[in-house]
Every structure is written in structure tokens, then in C-alpha cells.
PDB file of C-alpha atoms in Angstrom:
ATOM      1  CA  MET A  53       0.000   0.000   0.000  1.00 76.00           C
ATOM      2  CA  PRO A  54       1.441   3.407  -0.895  1.00 95.00           C
ATOM      3  CA  THR A  55       3.146   5.582   1.680  1.00 97.00           C
ATOM      4  CA  ILE A  56       3.289   9.263   0.750  1.00 98.00           C
ATOM      5  CA  VAL A  57       5.742  11.422   2.692  1.00 97.00           C
ATOM      6  CA  PHE A  58       5.669  15.222   2.803  1.00 96.00           C
ATOM      7  CA  ALA A  59       9.147  16.575   3.487  1.00 93.00           C
ATOM      8  CA  SER A  60      10.867  19.946   3.665  1.00 88.00           C
ATOM      9  CA  PRO A  61      13.435  21.278   6.136  1.00 80.00           C
ATOM     10  CA  LYS A  62      11.784  24.706   5.987  1.00 74.00           C
ATOM     11  CA  GLY A  63       8.874  25.537   8.246  1.00 75.00           C
ATOM     12  CA  GLY A  64       5.900  27.153   6.562  1.00 76.00           C
ATOM     13  CA  ALA A  65       6.452  25.432   3.229  1.00 80.00           C
ATOM     14  CA  GLY A  66       2.973  23.935   3.276  1.00 89.00           C
ATOM     15  CA  LYS A  67       3.700  20.364   4.382  1.00 93.00           C
ATOM     16  CA  SER A  68       0.872  20.022   6.873  1.00 95.00           C
ATOM     17  CA  THR A  69      -1.679  21.791   4.702  1.00 96.00           C
ATOM     18  CA  SER A  70      -0.947  19.764   1.567  1.00 96.00           C
ATOM     19  CA  ALA A  71      -0.708  16.494   3.540  1.00 97.00           C
ATOM     20  CA  LEU A  72      -4.072  17.104   5.204  1.00 97.00           C
ATOM     21  CA  VAL A  73      -5.745  18.247   1.989  1.00 97.00           C
ATOM     22  CA  LEU A  74      -4.600  15.072   0.233  1.00 97.00           C
ATOM     23  CA  ALA A  75      -5.613  12.810   3.128  1.00 97.00           C
ATOM     24  CA  ALA A  76      -9.029  14.435   3.383  1.00 95.00           C
ATOM     25  CA  GLU A  77      -9.515  14.223  -0.382  1.00 94.00           C
ATOM     26  CA  LEU A  78      -8.759  10.483  -0.398  1.00 95.00           C
ATOM     27  CA  ALA A  79     -10.897   9.831   2.674  1.00 93.00           C
ATOM     28  CA  GLY A  80     -13.717  11.899   1.206  1.00 88.00           C
ATOM     29  CA  GLN A  81     -13.741   9.481  -1.728  1.00 88.00           C
ATOM     30  CA  GLY A  82     -14.158   6.574   0.692  1.00 90.00           C
ATOM     31  CA  ALA A  83     -10.536   5.402   0.894  1.00 94.00           C
ATOM     32  CA  SER A  84      -9.136   4.419   4.283  1.00 97.00           C
ATOM     33  CA  VAL A  85      -6.182   6.650   5.128  1.00 98.00           C
ATOM     34  CA  THR A  86      -3.739   6.839   8.019  1.00 98.00           C
ATOM     35  CA  ILE A  87      -1.985  10.153   8.455  1.00 97.00           C
ATOM     36  CA  ILE A  88       1.055  10.159  10.727  1.00 97.00           C
ATOM     37  CA  ASP A  89       1.619  13.585  12.257  1.00 96.00           C
ATOM     38  CA  ALA A  90       5.356  13.865  12.936  1.00 93.00           C
ATOM     39  CA  ASP A  91       5.302  17.663  13.135  1.00 91.00           C
ATOM     40  CA  PRO A  92       6.167  18.734  16.722  1.00 89.00           C
ATOM     41  CA  ASN A  93       3.459  21.427  16.524  1.00 90.00           C
ATOM     42  CA  LYS A  94       0.860  18.701  15.821  1.00 93.00           C
ATOM     43  CA  PRO A  95      -1.355  20.752  13.469  1.00 94.00           C
ATOM     44  CA  ILE A  96      -3.044  17.712  11.945  1.00 96.00           C
ATOM     45  CA  SER A  97      -3.556  16.058  15.324  1.00 96.00           C
ATOM     46  CA  LYS A  98      -5.279  19.215  16.557  1.00 96.00           C
ATOM     47  CA  TRP A  99      -7.444  19.193  13.425  1.00 97.00           C
ATOM     48  CA  GLY A 100      -8.329  15.559  14.100  1.00 95.00           C
ATOM     49  CA  LYS A 101      -9.724  16.438  17.511  1.00 94.00           C
ATOM     50  CA  ARG A 102     -12.186  18.896  15.979  1.00 94.00           C
ATOM     51  CA  PRO A 103     -15.575  17.736  14.671  1.00 93.00           C
ATOM     52  CA  GLY A 104     -15.948  16.543  11.102  1.00 93.00           C
ATOM     53  CA  LYS A 105     -12.986  14.187  10.632  1.00 94.00           C
ATOM     54  CA  PRO A 106     -13.975  11.625   7.975  1.00 93.00           C
ATOM     55  CA  GLU A 107     -14.559   8.158   9.388  1.00 91.00           C
ATOM     56  CA  PRO A 108     -12.026   6.463   7.054  1.00 93.00           C
ATOM     57  CA  LEU A 109      -9.216   8.769   8.229  1.00 96.00           C
ATOM     58  CA  THR A 110      -7.031   7.836  11.207  1.00 96.00           C
ATOM     59  CA  VAL A 111      -4.549  10.291  12.751  1.00 97.00           C
ATOM     60  CA  ILE A 112      -1.476   9.038  14.638  1.00 96.00           C
ATOM     61  CA  ASP A 113       0.595  11.512  16.628  1.00 92.00           C
ATOM     62  CA  ASN A 114       2.644   9.510  19.139  1.00 90.00           C
ATOM     63  CA  VAL A 115       5.654   9.420  16.835  1.00 91.00           C
ATOM     64  CA  ALA A 116       9.292   8.844  17.763  1.00 91.00           C
ATOM     65  CA  GLU A 117      12.521   8.156  15.915  1.00 92.00           C
ATOM     66  CA  GLU A 118      12.660   4.672  17.427  1.00 94.00           C
ATOM     67  CA  THR A 119       9.127   3.742  16.357  1.00 94.00           C
ATOM     68  CA  ILE A 120       8.432   5.578  13.090  1.00 95.00           C
ATOM     69  CA  LEU A 121       9.348   2.631  10.843  1.00 96.00           C
ATOM     70  CA  ASP A 122       7.123   0.231  12.784  1.00 96.00           C
ATOM     71  CA  GLN A 123       4.313   2.792  12.809  1.00 96.00           C
ATOM     72  CA  ILE A 124       4.464   3.245   9.043  1.00 97.00           C
ATOM     73  CA  ASP A 125       4.584  -0.505   8.440  1.00 97.00           C
ATOM     74  CA  LEU A 126       1.647  -1.155  10.791  1.00 96.00           C
ATOM     75  CA  ALA A 127      -0.400   1.633   9.223  1.00 97.00           C
ATOM     76  CA  ALA A 128       0.371   0.294   5.736  1.00 96.00           C
ATOM     77  CA  SER A 129      -0.928  -3.128   6.783  1.00 96.00           C
ATOM     78  CA  ARG A 130      -4.216  -1.607   7.939  1.00 96.00           C
ATOM     79  CA  THR A 131      -5.093   1.098   5.413  1.00 97.00           C
ATOM     80  CA  PRO A 132      -4.560   1.469   1.652  1.00 96.00           C
ATOM     81  CA  PHE A 133      -2.926   4.884   2.063  1.00 98.00           C
ATOM     82  CA  VAL A 134      -0.396   6.168   4.579  1.00 98.00           C
ATOM     83  CA  ILE A 135       0.501   9.858   4.588  1.00 98.00           C
ATOM     84  CA  VAL A 136       3.359  11.172   6.724  1.00 97.00           C
ATOM     85  CA  ASP A 137       3.698  14.844   7.642  1.00 95.00           C
ATOM     86  CA  LEU A 138       7.323  15.240   8.712  1.00 91.00           C
ATOM     87  CA  GLU A 139       8.926  17.748  11.019  1.00 80.00           C
ATOM     88  CA  GLY A 140      10.696  20.676   9.370  1.00 72.00           C
ATOM     89  CA  VAL A 141      14.215  19.653  10.349  1.00 66.00           C
ATOM     90  CA  LYS A 142      16.833  17.165   9.268  1.00 67.00           C
ATOM     91  CA  SER A 143      16.723  14.178  11.619  1.00 79.00           C
ATOM     92  CA  MET A 144      16.961  10.418  11.744  1.00 89.00           C
ATOM     93  CA  LEU A 145      13.167  10.274  12.019  1.00 92.00           C
ATOM     94  CA  VAL A 146      12.861  12.152   8.727  1.00 92.00           C
ATOM     95  CA  GLY A 147      15.383   9.863   7.052  1.00 92.00           C
ATOM     96  CA  HIS A 148      13.657   6.733   8.351  1.00 94.00           C
ATOM     97  CA  ALA A 149      10.263   7.887   7.079  1.00 95.00           C
ATOM     98  CA  ILE A 150      11.643   8.770   3.647  1.00 96.00           C
ATOM     99  CA  SER A 151      13.165   5.295   3.374  1.00 96.00           C
ATOM    100  CA  ARG A 152       9.649   3.810   3.543  1.00 96.00           C
ATOM    101  CA  ALA A 153       8.134   6.205   0.993  1.00 97.00           C
ATOM    102  CA  ASP A 154       6.546   5.205  -2.289  1.00 96.00           C
ATOM    103  CA  LEU A 155       6.416   8.906  -3.103  1.00 97.00           C
ATOM    104  CA  VAL A 156       8.016  11.938  -1.468  1.00 97.00           C
ATOM    105  CA  VAL A 157       6.269  15.266  -1.999  1.00 97.00           C
ATOM    106  CA  VAL A 158       8.450  18.323  -1.367  1.00 96.00           C
ATOM    107  CA  PRO A 159       6.271  21.415  -0.890  1.00 94.00           C
ATOM    108  CA  THR A 160       7.844  24.789  -1.593  1.00 92.00           C
ATOM    109  CA  GLN A 161       6.766  28.349  -2.097  1.00 88.00           C
ATOM    110  CA  GLY A 162       7.917  30.209  -5.167  1.00 81.00           C
ATOM    111  CA  SER A 163      10.902  31.988  -3.650  1.00 80.00           C
ATOM    112  CA  LEU A 164      14.640  31.412  -3.908  1.00 79.00           C
ATOM    113  CA  LEU A 165      14.924  30.715  -0.181  1.00 80.00           C
ATOM    114  CA  ASP A 166      12.165  28.115  -0.288  1.00 82.00           C
ATOM    115  CA  SER A 167      13.484  26.450  -3.456  1.00 82.00           C
ATOM    116  CA  THR A 168      16.931  26.200  -1.867  1.00 85.00           C
ATOM    117  CA  GLU A 169      15.423  24.351   1.088  1.00 83.00           C
ATOM    118  CA  ALA A 170      13.459  22.162  -1.325  1.00 87.00           C
ATOM    119  CA  GLY A 171      16.775  21.249  -2.934  1.00 88.00           C
ATOM    120  CA  ALA A 172      18.081  20.190   0.464  1.00 88.00           C
ATOM    121  CA  ALA A 173      15.058  17.912   0.905  1.00 91.00           C
ATOM    122  CA  LEU A 174      15.598  16.360  -2.527  1.00 93.00           C
ATOM    123  CA  ARG A 175      19.259  15.693  -1.709  1.00 92.00           C
ATOM    124  CA  LEU A 176      18.177  13.974   1.507  1.00 92.00           C
ATOM    125  CA  VAL A 177      15.904  11.720  -0.524  1.00 94.00           C
ATOM    126  CA  GLU A 178      18.811  10.918  -2.833  1.00 94.00           C
ATOM    127  CA  ARG A 179      20.972   9.937   0.146  1.00 94.00           C
ATOM    128  CA  GLN A 180      18.243   7.635   1.386  1.00 95.00           C
ATOM    129  CA  GLU A 181      18.036   6.084  -2.086  1.00 95.00           C
ATOM    130  CA  LYS A 182      21.714   5.173  -1.820  1.00 95.00           C
ATOM    131  CA  ALA A 183      21.259   3.838   1.701  1.00 94.00           C
ATOM    132  CA  ILE A 184      18.355   1.517   0.839  1.00 95.00           C
ATOM    133  CA  ARG A 185      19.513   0.838  -2.741  1.00 95.00           C
ATOM    134  CA  ARG A 186      16.239   1.593  -4.463  1.00 95.00           C
ATOM    135  CA  PRO A 187      14.824   4.670  -6.202  1.00 95.00           C
ATOM    136  CA  ILE A 188      12.323   6.774  -4.271  1.00 96.00           C
ATOM    137  CA  PRO A 189       9.931   8.726  -6.529  1.00 96.00           C
ATOM    138  CA  LYS A 190       9.883  12.397  -5.593  1.00 96.00           C
ATOM    139  CA  VAL A 191       8.138  15.529  -6.815  1.00 96.00           C
ATOM    140  CA  VAL A 192       8.084  19.209  -5.959  1.00 96.00           C
ATOM    141  CA  LEU A 193       4.745  20.829  -5.137  1.00 96.00           C
ATOM    142  CA  PHE A 194       4.450  24.597  -5.354  1.00 94.00           C
ATOM    143  CA  THR A 195       2.267  25.994  -2.573  1.00 94.00           C
ATOM    144  CA  ARG A 196       0.524  29.279  -1.765  1.00 92.00           C
ATOM    145  CA  THR A 197       0.608  30.324  -5.409  1.00 92.00           C
ATOM    146  CA  SER A 198      -1.802  32.610  -7.210  1.00 90.00           C
ATOM    147  CA  ALA A 199      -4.439  31.002  -9.399  1.00 85.00           C
ATOM    148  CA  ALA A 200      -4.379  34.028 -11.704  1.00 83.00           C
ATOM    149  CA  ILE A 201      -0.731  35.133 -11.876  1.00 84.00           C
ATOM    150  CA  ARG A 202       2.538  33.248 -12.429  1.00 82.00           C
ATOM    151  CA  PRO A 203       5.330  35.593 -11.327  1.00 83.00           C
ATOM    152  CA  ARG A 204       8.597  35.622 -13.239  1.00 86.00           C
ATOM    153  CA  THR A 205      10.433  34.426 -10.155  1.00 85.00           C
ATOM    154  CA  LEU A 206       8.262  31.311 -10.007  1.00 89.00           C
ATOM    155  CA  LYS A 207       8.805  30.631 -13.703  1.00 88.00           C
ATOM    156  CA  ALA A 208      12.559  30.983 -13.244  1.00 88.00           C
ATOM    157  CA  ILE A 209      12.595  28.587 -10.274  1.00 88.00           C
ATOM    158  CA  GLU A 210      10.489  26.064 -12.195  1.00 89.00           C
ATOM    159  CA  SER A 211      12.888  26.285 -15.135  1.00 89.00           C
ATOM    160  CA  ASP A 212      15.924  25.736 -12.899  1.00 87.00           C
ATOM    161  CA  LEU A 213      14.342  22.689 -11.255  1.00 89.00           C
ATOM    162  CA  ILE A 214      13.374  21.148 -14.586  1.00 89.00           C
ATOM    163  CA  GLN A 215      16.888  21.675 -15.942  1.00 88.00           C
ATOM    164  CA  ALA A 216      18.200  19.903 -12.843  1.00 86.00           C
ATOM    165  CA  GLY A 217      15.991  16.912 -13.656  1.00 90.00           C
ATOM    166  CA  VAL A 218      13.510  17.545 -10.859  1.00 92.00           C
ATOM    167  CA  ARG A 219       9.914  16.546 -11.442  1.00 94.00           C
ATOM    168  CA  ILE A 220       7.299  19.186 -10.637  1.00 95.00           C
ATOM    169  CA  LEU A 221       3.606  18.589 -10.069  1.00 97.00           C
ATOM    170  CA  GLU A 222       1.440  20.359 -12.614  1.00 95.00           C
ATOM    171  CA  THR A 223      -1.079  21.049  -9.868  1.00 96.00           C
ATOM    172  CA  GLN A 224      -0.171  23.810  -7.444  1.00 96.00           C
ATOM    173  CA  MET A 225      -1.728  24.431  -4.050  1.00 95.00           C
ATOM    174  CA  HIS A 226      -3.090  27.928  -4.516  1.00 95.00           C
ATOM    175  CA  GLU A 227      -3.406  30.491  -1.762  1.00 94.00           C
ATOM    176  CA  ARG A 228      -6.939  29.752  -0.557  1.00 95.00           C
ATOM    177  CA  ASP A 229      -8.671  30.785   2.642  1.00 96.00           C
ATOM    178  CA  ALA A 230     -10.385  27.389   2.715  1.00 97.00           C
ATOM    179  CA  PHE A 231      -7.087  25.528   3.108  1.00 96.00           C
ATOM    180  CA  LYS A 232      -6.422  27.476   6.308  1.00 95.00           C
ATOM    181  CA  ALA A 233     -10.024  27.285   7.472  1.00 96.00           C
ATOM    182  CA  ILE A 234     -10.150  23.500   7.818  1.00 96.00           C
ATOM    183  CA  PHE A 235      -7.531  23.737  10.578  1.00 96.00           C
ATOM    184  CA  LEU A 236      -9.735  26.287  12.357  1.00 95.00           C
ATOM    185  CA  TYR A 237     -13.168  24.740  11.886  1.00 95.00           C
ATOM    186  CA  GLY A 238     -12.337  21.059  11.363  1.00 95.00           C
ATOM    187  CA  GLY A 239     -13.810  18.706   8.785  1.00 94.00           C
ATOM    188  CA  ILE A 240     -13.017  18.729   5.087  1.00 95.00           C
ATOM    189  CA  LEU A 241     -13.263  21.449   2.472  1.00 96.00           C
ATOM    190  CA  SER A 242     -16.790  20.608   1.382  1.00 93.00           C
ATOM    191  CA  ASP A 243     -17.982  20.875   5.011  1.00 93.00           C
ATOM    192  CA  LEU A 244     -16.983  24.535   5.311  1.00 96.00           C
ATOM    193  CA  ASP A 245     -19.657  27.210   5.621  1.00 96.00           C
ATOM    194  CA  PRO A 246     -19.695  29.655   2.668  1.00 97.00           C
ATOM    195  CA  ALA A 247     -20.827  32.341   5.093  1.00 96.00           C
ATOM    196  CA  GLN A 248     -17.520  31.988   6.930  1.00 96.00           C
ATOM    197  CA  VAL A 249     -15.092  31.019   4.157  1.00 97.00           C
ATOM    198  CA  SER A 250     -14.782  32.437   0.655  1.00 95.00           C
ATOM    199  CA  ASN A 251     -14.576  30.566  -2.662  1.00 95.00           C
ATOM    200  CA  ILE A 252     -14.844  27.039  -1.302  1.00 97.00           C
ATOM    201  CA  PRO A 253     -15.608  25.440  -4.734  1.00 97.00           C
ATOM    202  CA  ALA A 254     -12.254  26.654  -6.116  1.00 96.00           C
ATOM    203  CA  ALA A 255     -10.419  25.072  -3.176  1.00 97.00           C
ATOM    204  CA  VAL A 256     -12.349  21.813  -3.618  1.00 97.00           C
ATOM    205  CA  ALA A 257     -11.445  21.738  -7.328  1.00 97.00           C
ATOM    206  CA  ASN A 258      -7.795  22.425  -6.470  1.00 97.00           C
ATOM    207  CA  ALA A 259      -7.753  19.589  -3.927  1.00 97.00           C
ATOM    208  CA  ARG A 260      -9.329  17.153  -6.398  1.00 97.00           C
ATOM    209  CA  ALA A 261      -6.790  18.009  -9.093  1.00 97.00           C
ATOM    210  CA  PHE A 262      -4.003  17.490  -6.552  1.00 97.00           C
ATOM    211  CA  GLY A 263      -5.413  14.132  -5.505  1.00 96.00           C
ATOM    212  CA  ARG A 264      -5.824  12.939  -9.102  1.00 96.00           C
ATOM    213  CA  GLU A 265      -2.254  13.817  -9.982  1.00 97.00           C
ATOM    214  CA  ILE A 266      -0.830  12.101  -6.908  1.00 97.00           C
ATOM    215  CA  LEU A 267      -2.828   8.944  -7.674  1.00 96.00           C
ATOM    216  CA  ALA A 268      -1.601   9.018 -11.274  1.00 95.00           C
ATOM    217  CA  LEU A 269       2.005   9.210 -10.077  1.00 94.00           C
ATOM    218  CA  LEU A 270       1.500   6.266  -7.744  1.00 95.00           C
ATOM    219  CA  ARG A 271       0.180   4.186 -10.649  1.00 92.00           C
ATOM    220  CA  GLU A 272       3.263   4.781 -12.778  1.00 89.00           C
ATOM    221  CA  PRO A 273       5.560   1.757 -13.217  1.00 85.00           C
ATOM    222  CA  LYS A 274       8.377   1.669 -10.694  1.00 75.00           C
ATOM    223  CA  THR A 275      11.923   1.907 -12.011  1.00 63.00           C
ATOM    224  CA  GLU A 276      14.607  -0.477 -10.810  1.00 56.00           C
ATOM    225  CA  ALA A 277      17.730   0.656  -9.029  1.00 47.00           C
ATOM    226  CA  ALA A 278      20.846   0.784 -11.163  1.00 41.00           C
TER     227      ALA A 278
END
């Protein structure tokens, strides 16, 4: 069963938001999902204690370096999807989780500072590939972007990543009030009240496009290690 890991050494890159949006999207379609909250701030665990968590979604927050591998393996034996939201630092826990990944998603905002930190995350994945002697699929996800404007800086960063052989998701997580609101109100995007949150349908469409692209990546044939 696929394990999807969200990794970035930079706080505020959008790991927790994109991990929760994906988990909620999958669970909203009826899939059983375990999300492992390894962020010390526990944003997803706090969300899980609010009303509206989908029944097929399980949140685990008692995570430690010594147990993360067993926790991922146990979750993978129980649910079709395991999503791991990692802490924003370099640690053995992060490395262990990446070694179990079927896909690593590296969220980044469209700035030079953020893309530099994304590069550090990608290099960590590459080191884990050497350690476990198998390729680990990885993609960059741009977050907090504008749905209407693509700044030149973002285009330049995309171009640099592509030239470096880095795969980039076509779907971007746009700056949407609804993505923040689910942490405040609980539940999933479609549960939000239009009187409290603006433009919910656009956020729902964004989440569905994100989920479809992730599922398509997971279905791609796996390459063998050299």
C-alpha cells in the first residue's frame, strides 16, 4: 500500500496543509487513510480532535525516531494509504520515514529561499536512495501560489528545477482561505460554511486536481535501481 511522505526542512512550506488536503480528499472518496503527524506542533492532530474528521481517516501523533518505521509498516498493513507529515528539520526520524516512501512530496513556495530548502530535501531523498539501494519517486509541489498570476520568479525557479531533472507537479496548491479554514473549523473542504469562508468550490477543485495527480504518479511503473 502506498506511503506518501511530505518533506521539507523549511517551516511554513505547506507540508501540513498539503498532507491534510490530500488525506481528506482520499478519505472523502471513501478510501481508508492513516496520516502520521510527525510535526512537533501537531497541526493535523489538533485538526483531528475537531468535529468533522472523515470516518475512514485515522490520525497518529505519538511518533518517535525509534518507532516511526514500525508505525508506518503497521499503518500500511491496515489502510490502503499512509501519509506522513514530517517535522521541518533534518533528523533520523525524517530519514527513516523517507526510506519507507513510495512517493516523497516536497512542498515549496515560489521563492529562492524556499526552493533552496526544497533542494536540500531532494538531496536527503537521494541519500536515502543510496542507503536503501532503491529509487524513491519524488516531486516538488508549489504551494501558496496565485491562481491568476505566475510571477517571473516562479517561472525561473520552475525552469531551474526542470533543468536539474527535478519533477514538478502540474497542480499547485493555490493560496486559498479554505485551506487554512479546515484547521480552524475542522472537517473537510466541502464541510466549510460559505458564510464563513470564501470561494470554497475553487479550493475543492484544487484539492481534487491534486489528488488525481498524486494517484496518477503512484500508478506509474516503478523503475529499478541501477
